[in-house]
Amino acid sequence: MELSAAIKRRILLLSMVTLVVPMVVFPSQLGLPLARTSLLNVFWELVYYGIVIYLFHRHVSLVHLFQASGACLVFRFALGAIFGILVAVIYNLDLKVSVTMGMSSYLPVIILHVLAVPFILKPVLARIYSTGREEPVPRRRRGRQAAAAPTTSPDQGLASIAISKDKGIVTQSVADSVPHITEKTQPGSPAESESAPARPFGEANGFERAVRYIGEHGSVDVACVADHEGLLLASFRRGQVVPEDWAPMADLLLENNALVLEKSGLARPQKVDLLLDDKRVIVAREDSIRLIVVAERQSDDLLNIRINQAIEMISKYIAEKYSDVDSGKVEISHVRST
């Protein structure tokens, strides 16, 4: 498990605070007696960790909840041992007695450590339970969007024809079948995109490969590719987030930011990165294609690298697919004489 430097500094700083604060009041017991080691106390401590972790993320599986609670308990024992060593050095006490006191006897430091540990380890715990979210049954596409997506065979393109009887104009919108890309990628991706039924990674089209590649990062809730009209072309989902709900929002986010930037004389944004309380939303555009990613706020720099590489994959795929036509204007108009 790789952690960014900022997360490591945060954990180290908070850990030092929880070690220094009880040193100020030691050896005063603040009216609390010395505790005795008990499995029942350890059980209630694990229950507390489980409740806090469940409040952090309510879709965590039971197995990962136990793992995260155990990690909190081990870290709390480590803090208690370090506190005991510091007490032994500063107050010239017996090392064994001091360590035992810091881990299971001196209640002021134990209570402080128990209360603080799940919050100190929150970024680390997110890595543990983000991979343990249960996959809900996919919801059906809404009627309007489902009707807009024609059913075709793998060897056919997508075609929609609108005929005006009065003017004798036929407008045909064509999207050719997706060619396979033979680039080699890392095998065994943790999840598959929802845009096609369980095809091998090497046989997926460029859009599917891009969202699957982003989805390999454990912090990603959803990654989807949509056209400029909000039609979903490929998607990856983890947890309760529905890609169909996000696809139409890509242009809305880009346009609203463009309006703000135009007032300052700046160009339209190529990518928008929004930080929310617990989530991060990234929207990028490549010609007429939009990429939307929703991930945990604590995601590291590796996610940025994956998103940039996915945009390059999409750009390359568009260039190959529409080498003879304008990728932003795939509509072909034919005029028939009346």
XYZ file of N, CA, C and O in Angstrom, residues 79-226:
592
model
N 1.348 2.958 19.586
C 1.438 4.275 20.235
C 1.663 4.129 21.737
O 2.463 4.860 22.334
N 0.936 3.171 22.365
C 1.118 2.962 23.800
C 2.524 2.512 24.148
O 3.100 2.943 25.152
N 3.108 1.646 23.303
C 4.469 1.179 23.546
C 5.472 2.326 23.429
O 6.403 2.456 24.242
N 5.285 3.175 22.407
C 6.186 4.325 22.234
C 6.060 5.280 23.428
O 7.063 5.813 23.931
N 4.812 5.490 23.878
C 4.607 6.337 25.056
C 5.328 5.756 26.267
O 5.971 6.487 27.043
N 5.228 4.424 26.444
C 5.910 3.794 27.570
C 7.414 3.958 27.501
O 8.070 4.190 28.525
N 7.980 3.856 26.304
C 9.428 4.041 26.151
C 9.832 5.468 26.505
O 10.846 5.702 27.188
N 9.029 6.450 26.064
C 9.329 7.846 26.384
C 9.263 8.089 27.893
O 10.103 8.805 28.464
N 8.256 7.496 28.536
C 8.126 7.650 29.993
C 9.333 7.033 30.702
O 9.887 7.595 31.656
N 9.760 5.849 30.233
C 10.907 5.185 30.861
C 12.170 6.028 30.732
O 12.982 6.093 31.666
N 12.354 6.682 29.588
C 13.554 7.487 29.364
C 13.510 8.779 30.179
O 14.492 9.172 30.824
N 12.348 9.449 30.154
C 12.261 10.765 30.802
C 12.213 10.655 32.322
O 12.857 11.418 33.047
N 11.450 9.681 32.828
C 11.252 9.576 34.285
C 12.111 8.482 34.911
O 11.960 8.186 36.100
N 12.973 7.861 34.115
C 13.902 6.835 34.621
C 13.156 5.693 35.325
O 13.504 5.272 36.425
N 12.103 5.181 34.658
C 11.315 4.089 35.196
C 11.700 2.785 34.512
O 12.381 2.769 33.490
N 11.240 1.676 35.081
C 11.479 0.367 34.486
C 10.782 0.295 33.129
O 9.595 0.658 33.002
N 11.501 -0.166 32.110
C 10.972 -0.169 30.749
C 9.729 -1.041 30.622
O 8.720 -0.634 30.013
N 9.765 -2.254 31.180
C 8.638 -3.170 31.059
C 7.386 -2.592 31.710
O 6.280 -2.655 31.151
N 7.569 -2.001 32.890
C 6.435 -1.402 33.600
C 5.873 -0.223 32.818
O 4.652 -0.058 32.687
N 6.744 0.589 32.262
C 6.304 1.769 31.518
C 5.535 1.388 30.253
O 4.491 1.970 29.935
N 6.056 0.396 29.513
C 5.389 -0.033 28.284
C 4.037 -0.651 28.602
O 3.031 -0.376 27.918
N 3.957 -1.476 29.634
C 2.681 -2.075 30.046
C 1.685 -0.994 30.442
O 0.493 -1.065 30.118
N 2.188 0.029 31.128
C 1.327 1.119 31.554
C 0.792 1.889 30.347
O -0.383 2.252 30.289
N 1.644 2.137 29.353
C 1.214 2.883 28.184
C 0.257 2.108 27.289
O -0.584 2.700 26.603
N 0.340 0.781 27.303
C -0.491 -0.033 26.419
C -1.797 -0.468 27.063
O -2.810 -0.610 26.361
N -1.812 -0.668 28.405
C -3.018 -1.270 28.982
C -3.381 -0.804 30.388
O -4.387 -1.274 30.923
N -2.622 0.106 31.011
C -2.907 0.446 32.409
C -3.225 1.921 32.625
O -4.176 2.251 33.346
N -2.445 2.809 32.051
C -2.594 4.243 32.327
C -3.763 4.794 31.495
O -3.637 5.080 30.314
N -4.935 4.931 32.122
C -6.174 5.247 31.409
C -6.163 6.580 30.664
O -6.718 6.669 29.569
N -5.567 7.651 31.192
C -5.586 8.899 30.417
C -4.994 8.748 29.024
O -5.554 9.250 28.042
N -3.868 8.054 28.892
C -3.260 7.902 27.580
C -4.020 6.866 26.738
O -4.161 7.019 25.519
N -4.547 5.814 27.378
C -5.291 4.799 26.631
C -6.559 5.392 26.023
O -6.868 5.173 24.846
N -7.293 6.157 26.826
C -8.541 6.766 26.331
C -8.246 7.718 25.177
O -8.935 7.714 24.152
N -7.218 8.551 25.328
C -6.865 9.487 24.265
C -6.485 8.745 22.983
O -6.946 9.090 21.887
N -5.671 7.705 23.105
C -5.233 6.962 21.923
C -6.398 6.242 21.248
O -6.506 6.243 20.015
N -7.266 5.632 22.051
C -8.412 4.912 21.486
C -9.315 5.862 20.714
O -9.765 5.561 19.595
N -9.587 7.029 21.280
C -10.465 7.995 20.611
C -9.834 8.561 19.334
O -10.529 8.816 18.348
N -8.523 8.738 19.341
C -7.867 9.439 18.228
C -7.451 8.527 17.080
O -7.382 8.973 15.933
N -7.167 7.255 17.363
C -6.560 6.375 16.347
C -7.364 6.273 15.049
O -6.804 6.410 13.958
N -8.697 6.018 15.071
C -9.405 5.889 13.785
C -9.376 7.163 12.946
O -9.453 7.095 11.723
N -9.260 8.317 13.600
C -9.183 9.570 12.857
C -7.771 9.808 12.323
O -7.603 10.377 11.246
N -6.768 9.371 13.072
C -5.394 9.479 12.584
C -5.194 8.595 11.357
O -4.560 8.994 10.368
N -5.755 7.385 11.397
C -5.554 6.413 10.315
C -6.616 6.491 9.232
O -6.679 5.607 8.373
N -7.454 7.500 9.244
C -8.557 7.565 8.273
C -8.090 7.430 6.820
O -8.685 6.674 6.045
N -7.012 8.116 6.377
C -6.575 7.929 4.985
C -6.119 6.504 4.692
O -6.331 5.989 3.594
N -5.476 5.866 5.680
C -5.012 4.489 5.487
C -6.192 3.534 5.468
O -6.258 2.615 4.641
N -7.146 3.744 6.361
C -8.313 2.876 6.413
C -9.125 2.971 5.130
O -9.739 1.992 4.698
N -9.126 4.162 4.513
C -9.864 4.316 3.252
C -9.329 3.369 2.189
O -10.085 2.861 1.357
N -8.014 3.111 2.198
C -7.434 2.177 1.242
C -7.898 0.753 1.518
O -8.008 -0.057 0.606
N -8.140 0.445 2.792
C -8.550 -0.916 3.146
C -9.992 -1.162 2.763
O -10.330 -2.129 2.095
N -10.902 -0.244 3.181
C -12.313 -0.528 2.942
C -12.814 -0.047 1.586
O -13.924 -0.363 1.189
N -11.998 0.734 0.842
C -12.450 1.142 -0.494
C -12.510 -0.030 -1.453
O -13.268 -0.028 -2.408
N -11.686 -1.072 -1.203
C -11.715 -2.258 -2.061
C -12.726 -3.282 -1.590
O -12.873 -4.326 -2.218
N -13.431 -2.992 -0.494
C -14.360 -3.972 0.043
C -15.813 -3.573 -0.082
O -16.663 -4.119 0.593
N -16.116 -2.600 -0.947
C -17.496 -2.190 -1.098
C -18.270 -3.167 -1.959
O -17.778 -3.639 -2.970
N -19.476 -3.467 -1.558
C -20.273 -4.429 -2.281
C -20.820 -3.803 -3.548
O -21.188 -2.643 -3.589
N -20.880 -4.610 -4.601
C -21.385 -4.154 -5.878
C -22.904 -4.320 -5.925
O -23.413 -5.439 -5.868
N -23.673 -3.247 -6.035
C -25.113 -3.391 -6.129
C -25.531 -3.883 -7.500
O -24.768 -3.801 -8.457
N -26.777 -4.384 -7.595
C -27.287 -4.825 -8.893
C -27.474 -3.617 -9.769
O -28.100 -2.631 -9.371
N -26.905 -3.587 -10.995
C -27.002 -2.415 -11.861
C -28.448 -2.064 -12.143
O -29.273 -2.938 -12.413
N -28.753 -0.776 -12.088
C -30.097 -0.329 -12.413
C -30.249 -0.196 -13.915
O -29.309 0.067 -14.635
N -31.477 -0.357 -14.370
C -31.719 -0.204 -15.797
C -31.576 1.250 -16.204
O -31.842 2.157 -15.436
N -31.173 1.444 -17.433
C -31.062 2.812 -17.923
C -32.433 3.452 -17.981
O -33.445 2.788 -18.207
N -32.468 4.709 -17.772
C -33.725 5.423 -17.849
C -34.262 5.352 -19.273
O -33.525 5.288 -20.244
N -35.604 5.422 -19.346
C -36.256 5.170 -20.624
C -35.743 6.007 -21.764
O -35.488 5.521 -22.863
N -35.514 7.315 -21.514
C -35.103 8.192 -22.602
C -33.742 7.828 -23.126
O -33.501 7.792 -24.322
N -32.808 7.531 -22.210
C -31.447 7.222 -22.634
C -31.383 5.847 -23.269
O -30.645 5.613 -24.207
N -32.160 4.870 -22.723
C -32.151 3.533 -23.297
C -32.692 3.567 -24.709
O -32.229 2.843 -25.592
N -33.718 4.415 -24.948
C -34.274 4.507 -26.292
C -33.308 5.148 -27.250
O -33.335 4.905 -28.455
N -32.428 5.990 -26.732
C -31.491 6.684 -27.607
C -30.336 5.816 -28.032
O -29.578 6.180 -28.915
N -30.133 4.660 -27.376
C -29.005 3.791 -27.687
C -29.489 2.621 -28.505
O -30.131 1.708 -27.989
N -29.266 2.575 -29.830
C -29.720 1.480 -30.665
C -28.921 0.228 -30.400
O -27.781 0.277 -29.973
N -29.554 -0.918 -30.690
C -28.910 -2.212 -30.517
C -28.284 -2.629 -31.835
O -28.954 -2.661 -32.870
N -26.995 -2.964 -31.788
C -26.289 -3.352 -32.997
C -25.463 -4.575 -32.727
O -25.152 -4.900 -31.595
N -25.062 -5.245 -33.766
C -24.142 -6.367 -33.649
C -22.731 -5.846 -33.630
O -22.473 -4.707 -34.006
N -21.726 -6.649 -33.184
C -20.350 -6.174 -33.078
C -19.776 -5.707 -34.409
O -18.859 -4.900 -34.430
N -20.275 -6.215 -35.534
C -19.695 -5.870 -36.822
C -20.413 -4.709 -37.486
O -20.112 -4.354 -38.630
N -21.424 -4.118 -36.829
C -22.174 -3.036 -37.427
C -21.881 -1.738 -36.714
O -21.458 -1.720 -35.578
N -22.146 -0.645 -37.425
C -22.009 0.657 -36.791
C -23.314 1.046 -36.142
O -24.318 0.337 -36.198
N -23.317 2.230 -35.500
C -24.528 2.764 -34.913
C -25.079 3.797 -35.872
O -24.356 4.689 -36.307
N -26.359 3.689 -36.194
C -26.918 4.608 -37.178
C -28.284 5.082 -36.731
O -29.101 4.297 -36.249
N -28.534 6.353 -36.853
C -29.864 6.911 -36.594
C -30.215 7.816 -37.752
O -29.415 8.655 -38.152
N -31.415 7.646 -38.311
C -31.803 8.366 -39.520
C -33.064 9.149 -39.226
O -34.046 8.610 -38.722
N -33.035 10.434 -39.540
C -34.207 11.290 -39.402
C -34.575 11.830 -40.772
O -33.732 12.386 -41.472
N -35.818 11.656 -41.204
C -36.245 12.030 -42.555
C -37.296 13.113 -42.454
O -38.265 13.003 -41.708
N -37.100 14.190 -43.199
C -38.069 15.261 -43.299
C -38.809 15.125 -44.622
O -38.214 15.265 -45.687
N -40.088 14.797 -44.558
C -40.848 14.583 -45.784
C -41.064 15.880 -46.548
O -41.155 15.895 -47.777
N -41.168 16.969 -45.804
C -41.429 18.236 -46.476
C -40.223 18.722 -47.255
O -40.335 19.196 -48.387
N -39.017 18.625 -46.646
C -37.826 19.176 -47.283
C -37.009 18.125 -48.008
O -36.051 18.458 -48.703
N -37.336 16.867 -47.805
C -36.593 15.823 -48.497
C -35.160 15.716 -48.055
O -34.270 15.447 -48.859
N -34.892 15.937 -46.766
C -33.526 15.888 -46.235
C -33.389 14.693 -45.309
O -34.216 14.480 -44.438
N -32.353 13.932 -45.543
C -32.063 12.785 -44.694
C -30.769 13.075 -43.944
O -29.745 13.317 -44.565
N -30.826 13.057 -42.617
C -29.630 13.253 -41.787
C -29.256 11.940 -41.152
O -30.062 11.359 -40.417
N -28.083 11.480 -41.439
C -27.639 10.185 -40.932
C -26.474 10.396 -39.988
O -25.476 11.008 -40.344
N -26.606 9.904 -38.772
C -25.540 9.984 -37.781
C -24.911 8.612 -37.653
O -25.585 7.640 -37.308
N -23.626 8.516 -37.980
C -22.961 7.222 -38.075
C -21.811 7.149 -37.104
O -21.038 8.079 -36.990
N -21.695 6.023 -36.364
C -20.513 5.718 -35.553
C -20.090 4.309 -35.901
O -20.825 3.354 -35.687
N -18.933 4.180 -36.522
C -18.477 2.878 -36.983
C -18.205 1.939 -35.833
O -18.081 2.339 -34.694
N -18.088 0.659 -36.159
C -17.742 -0.325 -35.131
C -16.361 -0.021 -34.574
O -15.498 0.496 -35.270
N -16.183 -0.347 -33.318
C -14.965 0.021 -32.603
C -13.850 -0.959 -32.929
O -14.002 -2.153 -32.724
N -12.715 -0.492 -33.424
C -11.610 -1.412 -33.698
C -10.927 -1.837 -32.417
O -10.926 -1.117 -31.427
N -10.335 -3.028 -32.448
C -9.607 -3.518 -31.276
C -8.245 -2.855 -31.195
O -7.614 -2.552 -32.204
N -7.762 -2.667 -29.970
C -6.443 -2.084 -29.739
C -5.562 -3.163 -29.153
O -5.950 -3.853 -28.215
N -4.386 -3.318 -29.673
C -3.528 -4.438 -29.296
C -2.456 -4.063 -28.300
O -1.508 -4.793 -28.097
N -2.598 -2.881 -27.650
C -1.598 -2.505 -26.663
C -1.684 -3.465 -25.482
O -2.755 -3.886 -25.073
N -0.543 -3.804 -24.895
C -0.512 -4.709 -23.756
C -0.663 -3.922 -22.472
O -0.072 -2.879 -22.297
N -1.504 -4.438 -21.584
C -1.709 -3.802 -20.289
C -1.531 -4.836 -19.205
O -1.429 -6.020 -19.460
N -1.531 -4.375 -18.002
C -1.330 -5.282 -16.880
C -2.532 -6.198 -16.745
O -3.675 -5.734 -16.746
N -2.326 -7.503 -16.635
C -3.454 -8.433 -16.519
C -4.071 -8.391 -15.145
O -3.504 -7.890 -14.195
N -5.300 -8.955 -15.087
C -5.951 -9.120 -13.789
C -6.456 -7.834 -13.202
O -6.207 -7.536 -12.060
N -7.165 -7.005 -14.002
C -7.721 -5.793 -13.440
C -8.768 -6.160 -12.407
O -9.482 -7.140 -12.538
N -8.912 -5.364 -11.318
C -9.768 -5.745 -10.213
C -11.252 -5.723 -10.533
O -12.033 -6.312 -9.832
N -11.649 -5.005 -11.540
C -13.064 -4.946 -11.890
C -13.178 -4.649 -13.356
O -12.226 -4.258 -14.013
N -14.374 -4.832 -13.929
C -14.565 -4.629 -15.351
C -15.552 -3.512 -15.578
O -16.404 -3.215 -14.755
N -15.468 -2.901 -16.760
C -16.396 -1.839 -17.101
C -17.765 -2.423 -17.387
O -17.909 -3.585 -17.698
N -18.793 -1.560 -17.307
C -20.144 -2.026 -17.498
C -20.631 -1.817 -18.925
O -21.737 -2.188 -19.262
N -19.829 -1.215 -19.779
C -20.307 -0.863 -21.096
C -20.421 -2.059 -22.018
O -21.089 -1.988 -23.025
N -19.763 -3.172 -21.710
C -19.827 -4.355 -22.541
C -19.752 -5.573 -21.652
O -19.171 -5.543 -20.580
N -20.360 -6.698 -22.093
C -20.378 -7.884 -21.244
C -19.043 -8.591 -21.186
O -18.665 -9.292 -22.107
N -18.279 -8.410 -20.122
C -17.104 -9.196 -19.729
C -16.234 -9.630 -20.877
O -15.946 -10.792 -21.064
N -15.789 -8.670 -21.694
C -14.848 -9.019 -22.744
C -13.438 -8.952 -22.210
O -13.157 -8.171 -21.312
N -12.528 -9.758 -22.778
C -11.130 -9.682 -22.344
C -10.602 -8.273 -22.503
O -10.999 -7.544 -23.419
N -9.664 -7.900 -21.623
C -9.159 -6.523 -21.606
C -8.576 -6.122 -22.955
O -8.750 -5.006 -23.417
N -7.872 -7.045 -23.617
C -7.250 -6.712 -24.890
C -8.239 -6.527 -26.012
O -7.916 -5.962 -27.045
N -9.513 -7.035 -25.840
C -10.500 -6.928 -26.891
C -11.432 -5.736 -26.690
O -12.309 -5.496 -27.500
N -11.307 -5.002 -25.598
C -12.163 -3.862 -25.343
C -11.776 -2.706 -26.254
O -10.634 -2.587 -26.692
N -12.760 -1.827 -26.543
C -12.427 -0.658 -27.346
C -11.701 0.376 -26.507
O -11.527 0.216 -25.300
N -11.277 1.454 -27.149
C -10.447 2.440 -26.471
C -11.119 3.098 -25.285
O -10.477 3.373 -24.266
N -12.422 3.361 -25.381
C -13.140 3.974 -24.271
C -13.215 3.023 -23.080
O -13.024 3.433 -21.929
N -13.526 1.752 -23.349
C -13.622 0.765 -22.279
C -12.273 0.559 -21.591
O -12.199 0.445 -20.366
N -11.218 0.507 -22.401
C -9.889 0.327 -21.831
C -9.523 1.500 -20.917
O -8.884 1.320 -19.873
N -9.924 2.690 -21.301
C -9.594 3.882 -20.512
C -10.279 3.853 -19.147
O -9.655 4.095 -18.111
N -11.590 3.537 -19.122
C -12.298 3.549 -17.835
C -11.860 2.379 -16.950
O -11.807 2.509 -15.724
N -11.541 1.239 -17.557
C -11.053 0.111 -16.757
C -9.697 0.441 -16.137
O -9.419 0.094 -14.983
N -8.854 1.114 -16.910
C -7.530 1.464 -16.409
C -7.638 2.412 -15.217
O -6.934 2.263 -14.211
N -8.535 3.392 -15.307
C -8.744 4.307 -14.185
C -9.338 3.560 -13.001
O -8.957 3.769 -11.846
N -10.276 2.637 -13.274
C -10.953 1.908 -12.214
C -10.059 0.981 -11.421
O -10.431 0.541 -10.331
N -8.867 0.665 -11.954
C -7.938 -0.172 -11.204
C -7.429 0.519 -9.948
O -6.925 -0.139 -9.036
N -7.555 1.850 -9.897
C -7.166 2.575 -8.676
C -8.273 2.406 -7.639
O -9.452 2.642 -7.915
N -7.917 1.985 -6.440
C -8.900 1.614 -5.434
C -9.796 2.742 -4.952
O -10.846 2.481 -4.371
N -9.424 4.005 -5.166
C -10.233 5.112 -4.659
C -11.358 5.515 -5.609
O -12.189 6.344 -5.257
N -11.403 4.932 -6.807
C -12.346 5.362 -7.846
C -13.716 4.743 -7.603
O -13.845 3.522 -7.451
N -14.763 5.580 -7.550
C -16.140 5.107 -7.456
C -16.738 4.876 -8.839
O -17.437 3.895 -9.054
N -16.500 5.794 -9.746
C -17.045 5.656 -11.098
C -16.124 6.371 -12.075
O -15.532 7.401 -11.755
N -15.962 5.777 -13.245
C -15.251 6.406 -14.355
C -16.067 6.118 -15.608
O -16.408 4.963 -15.864
N -16.420 7.144 -16.348
C -17.245 6.918 -17.528
C -16.849 7.864 -18.644
O -16.309 8.943 -18.420
N -17.120 7.412 -19.861
C -16.886 8.187 -21.074
C -18.239 8.451 -21.718
O -19.053 7.533 -21.867
N -18.498 9.707 -22.073
C -19.766 10.089 -22.685
C -19.490 11.018 -23.851
O -18.415 11.624 -23.953
